[in-house]
Short mmCIF file of C-alpha atoms in Angstrom, two decimals:
data_model
loop_
_atom_site.label_atom_id
_atom_site.label_comp_id
_atom_site.label_asym_id
_atom_site.label_seq_id
_atom_site.Cartn_x
_atom_site.Cartn_y
_atom_site.Cartn_z
CA MET A 1 -37.19 -6.58 -13.46
CA SER A 2 -38.84 -4.91 -10.47
CA GLN A 3 -36.20 -6.31 -8.16
CA THR A 4 -33.43 -4.93 -10.41
CA MET A 5 -35.05 -1.49 -10.40
CA ASN A 6 -35.38 -1.61 -6.61
CA LEU A 7 -31.71 -2.53 -6.26
CA LYS A 8 -30.67 0.35 -8.54
CA ASP A 9 -32.86 2.75 -6.60
CA ALA A 10 -31.42 1.52 -3.30
CA GLU A 11 -27.88 1.90 -4.66
CA ARG A 12 -28.62 5.43 -5.84
CA ARG A 13 -30.03 6.39 -2.43
CA ALA A 14 -26.98 4.90 -0.72
CA TRP A 15 -24.69 6.83 -3.11
CA THR A 16 -26.42 10.16 -2.51
CA LEU A 17 -26.10 9.67 1.25
CA TYR A 18 -22.38 10.31 0.83
CA PHE A 19 -23.26 13.90 -0.17
CA ALA A 20 -25.67 14.41 2.73
CA ASP A 21 -22.90 15.38 5.16
CA GLY A 22 -22.41 18.84 3.61
CA LEU A 23 -18.63 18.44 3.39
CA TRP A 24 -18.58 18.86 -0.39
CA ASP A 25 -20.53 22.11 0.00
CA ILE A 26 -18.13 23.43 2.63
CA PHE A 27 -15.18 22.51 0.40
CA PHE A 28 -16.61 24.44 -2.56
CA GLY A 29 -17.41 27.31 -0.22
CA SER A 30 -13.80 27.43 0.96
CA LEU A 31 -12.64 27.29 -2.67
CA PHE A 32 -14.84 30.24 -3.65
CA LEU A 33 -13.91 32.23 -0.54
CA ALA A 34 -10.20 31.66 -1.07
CA GLY A 35 -10.39 32.76 -4.71
CA GLY A 36 -12.44 35.87 -3.93
CA LEU A 37 -10.28 36.98 -1.00
CA ARG A 38 -7.10 36.31 -2.99
CA THR A 39 -8.33 38.69 -5.69
CA LEU A 40 -9.41 41.40 -3.24
CA THR A 41 -6.44 41.27 -0.86
CA ASP A 42 -3.70 40.02 -3.21
CA SER A 43 -2.53 37.88 -0.30
CA LEU A 44 -1.50 34.24 -0.50
CA TRP A 45 -2.84 33.81 3.05
CA ALA A 46 -6.31 33.59 1.51
CA TYR A 47 -5.44 30.08 0.33
CA LEU A 48 -5.39 28.94 3.95
CA LEU A 49 -9.17 28.83 3.67
CA LEU A 50 -8.84 26.34 0.83
CA VAL A 51 -6.38 24.25 2.86
CA ALA A 52 -8.83 24.32 5.79
CA GLY A 53 -11.64 23.18 3.47
CA LEU A 54 -9.53 20.32 2.14
CA LEU A 55 -8.53 19.19 5.64
CA LEU A 56 -12.12 19.37 6.86
CA PHE A 57 -13.27 17.35 3.85
CA PHE A 58 -10.58 14.68 4.28
CA PHE A 59 -10.82 14.25 8.04
CA GLY A 60 -14.57 14.83 8.08
CA ARG A 61 -15.06 11.92 5.71
CA ARG A 62 -12.95 9.66 7.89
CA LEU A 63 -14.17 10.80 11.30
CA ILE A 64 -17.77 11.82 10.62
CA THR A 65 -19.19 10.23 7.47
CA LEU A 66 -17.65 6.77 7.22
CA PRO A 67 -18.20 5.82 10.90
CA ARG A 68 -21.90 6.59 10.41
CA LEU A 69 -22.49 5.18 6.92
CA GLY A 70 -19.72 2.59 6.57
CA GLU A 71 -18.11 1.50 3.32
CA ILE A 72 -20.46 0.64 0.45
CA LYS A 73 -19.39 -1.25 -2.66
CA PHE A 74 -21.23 -0.02 -5.73
CA GLY A 75 -22.10 -1.80 -8.98
CA ARG A 76 -20.38 -1.71 -12.36
CA GLN A 77 -22.62 1.04 -13.74
CA ARG A 78 -21.65 3.40 -10.95
CA LYS A 79 -17.97 2.58 -11.42
CA LYS A 80 -18.32 3.16 -15.18
CA ARG A 81 -19.77 6.63 -14.55
CA LYS A 82 -16.83 7.45 -12.31
CA ILE A 83 -14.38 6.39 -15.04
CA ILE A 84 -16.16 8.56 -17.63
CA LEU A 85 -16.10 11.45 -15.17
CA LEU A 86 -12.36 11.01 -14.63
CA ILE A 87 -11.75 11.03 -18.41
CA LEU A 88 -13.80 14.23 -18.82
CA ILE A 89 -11.89 15.94 -16.02
CA MET A 90 -8.54 14.91 -17.54
CA VAL A 91 -9.57 16.27 -20.96
CA ALA A 92 -10.70 19.52 -19.34
CA LEU A 93 -7.40 19.83 -17.45
CA VAL A 94 -5.40 19.28 -20.66
CA LEU A 95 -7.43 21.96 -22.49
CA THR A 96 -7.04 24.40 -19.59
CA LEU A 97 -3.29 23.82 -19.36
CA ALA A 98 -2.98 24.27 -23.11
CA VAL A 99 -4.78 27.63 -22.97
CA LEU A 100 -2.60 28.77 -20.05
CA LEU A 101 0.77 27.47 -21.28
CA LEU A 102 0.70 28.12 -25.03
CA PRO A 103 0.91 31.91 -24.62
CA VAL A 104 3.71 31.52 -22.04
CA LEU A 105 5.69 29.35 -24.44
CA GLY A 106 5.16 31.84 -27.26
CA ILE A 107 3.30 29.29 -29.37
CA ALA A 108 0.05 31.24 -29.37
CA THR A 109 -1.31 34.51 -28.04
CA PRO A 110 -4.61 34.75 -26.17
CA GLY A 111 -7.37 36.49 -28.07
CA PRO A 112 -9.62 39.24 -26.69
CA ASN A 113 -12.29 36.66 -25.82
CA ALA A 114 -9.98 34.18 -24.09
CA GLY A 115 -11.75 34.79 -20.78
CA TRP A 116 -14.92 33.37 -22.29
CA PHE A 117 -13.17 30.00 -22.57
CA PHE A 118 -13.01 29.71 -18.79
CA VAL A 119 -16.43 31.32 -18.22
CA ILE A 120 -17.98 28.53 -20.29
CA LEU A 121 -15.63 25.63 -19.58
CA VAL A 122 -15.33 25.72 -15.78
CA PRO A 123 -19.07 25.82 -14.92
CA LEU A 124 -19.69 23.27 -17.67
CA ILE A 125 -17.19 20.89 -16.08
CA LEU A 126 -18.92 21.35 -12.72
CA ALA A 127 -22.29 20.60 -14.34
CA PHE A 128 -20.87 17.39 -15.86
CA VAL A 129 -19.47 16.41 -12.46
CA ALA A 130 -22.91 17.03 -10.93
CA TYR A 131 -24.53 14.78 -13.54
CA PHE A 132 -22.09 11.90 -13.27
CA LEU A 133 -21.98 12.03 -9.47
CA ASP A 134 -25.78 12.41 -9.08
CA PHE A 135 -24.97 15.41 -6.89
CA ASN A 136 -27.69 17.93 -7.74
CA ARG A 137 -26.43 20.75 -5.49
CA LEU A 138 -23.39 21.04 -7.74
CA TYR A 139 -25.67 22.53 -10.40
CA ILE A 140 -26.28 25.43 -8.01
CA TYR A 141 -22.53 25.95 -7.59
CA ALA A 142 -22.03 25.76 -11.36
CA VAL A 143 -24.56 28.60 -11.77
CA LEU A 144 -22.94 30.61 -8.96
CA MET A 145 -19.53 30.07 -10.53
CA ALA A 146 -20.76 31.17 -13.96
CA THR A 147 -22.29 34.27 -12.33
CA PHE A 148 -19.18 35.53 -10.58
CA MET A 149 -16.97 34.69 -13.56
CA LEU A 150 -19.28 36.67 -15.86
CA LEU A 151 -19.21 39.61 -13.43
CA ALA A 152 -15.43 39.50 -13.38
CA GLU A 153 -15.36 39.44 -17.19
CA PHE A 154 -17.90 42.23 -17.81
CA VAL A 155 -17.87 44.44 -14.69
CA GLY A 156 -14.40 43.94 -13.27
CA SER A 157 -12.29 41.72 -11.04
CA GLN A 158 -13.42 43.42 -7.82
CA ALA A 159 -17.11 42.87 -8.56
CA GLY A 160 -16.38 39.27 -9.54
CA ALA A 161 -14.41 38.73 -6.32
CA MET A 162 -17.24 40.13 -4.17
CA ALA A 163 -19.72 37.84 -5.92
CA GLN A 164 -17.33 34.92 -5.45
CA ILE A 165 -17.12 35.61 -1.71
CA ALA A 166 -20.92 35.77 -1.54
CA ALA A 167 -21.12 32.43 -3.38
CA GLY A 168 -18.60 30.97 -0.93
CA LEU A 169 -20.64 32.11 2.07
CA ILE A 170 -23.79 30.61 0.55
CA ALA A 171 -22.04 27.28 -0.05
CA VAL A 172 -20.57 27.17 3.47
CA PHE A 173 -23.98 27.98 5.00
CA ILE A 174 -25.63 25.20 2.95
CA GLY A 175 -22.86 22.79 3.94
CA LEU A 176 -23.16 23.56 7.64
CA TRP A 177 -26.95 23.16 7.46
CA TYR A 178 -26.55 19.72 5.87
CA LEU A 179 -23.81 18.76 8.33
CA VAL A 180 -25.95 19.59 11.38
CA HIS A 181 -28.87 17.58 9.99
CA PHE A 182 -26.54 14.71 9.04
CA LEU A 183 -25.17 14.48 12.57
CA ARG A 184 -28.73 14.50 13.94
CA ASP A 185 -30.17 11.96 11.49
CA TYR A 186 -27.19 9.56 11.43
CA PRO A 187 -25.74 9.20 14.93
CA LEU A 188 -22.83 6.90 15.61
CA PRO A 189 -23.90 3.27 16.26
CA ASP A 190 -22.92 3.55 19.95
CA GLU A 191 -24.94 6.74 20.35
CA GLU A 192 -27.94 5.12 18.66
CA MET A 193 -27.75 2.10 20.96
CA MET A 194 -27.51 4.34 24.02
CA SER A 195 -30.51 6.40 22.95
CA GLY A 196 -32.42 3.16 22.28
CA GLY A 197 -31.50 1.87 25.71
CA ASP A 198 -32.68 5.06 27.36
CA ALA A 199 -35.99 4.81 25.55
CA ASP A 200 -36.46 1.22 26.78
CA ASP A 201 -35.84 2.34 30.35
#
């Protein structure tokens, strides 16, 4: 029993290491920044920040994270959680598309409180993702998202956009902090061997 618990704990620690590089934080930061700047400037160029965040996440995983941590195969329980998460995200996407498309198709008209649907649903989805991924920092971003969405709903789109930009800057700062520490704590194998060799000399 103790050995099983130790294995689960080791697997959980290995899983959470994949979030120690800060790339998820930088991605969410770019997402928030792009949305806020798009609202303030009404320019599609703002989405270049989101593209940059996606590219950094994709190439950062391949060039920074995986060479340092390697590929880890996780157990059935972890895979089951990922499947449940995927189902929840698909259901949320269907509900969101229904709310957006039904008025366009003339099937239904949005009520005065339609904005509340997104204010509640989107941060709730992020909180579920945080739970099923064991990624606790996502709870922070869920709260930040709920905050700037509430400001946009009650105060106005400009106030919401400013808060969204602030949330994006916070997320990017957190991500860069984690990335710097990740690079320091998990050097490439060749770098580690070289530093070990220097110490022996």
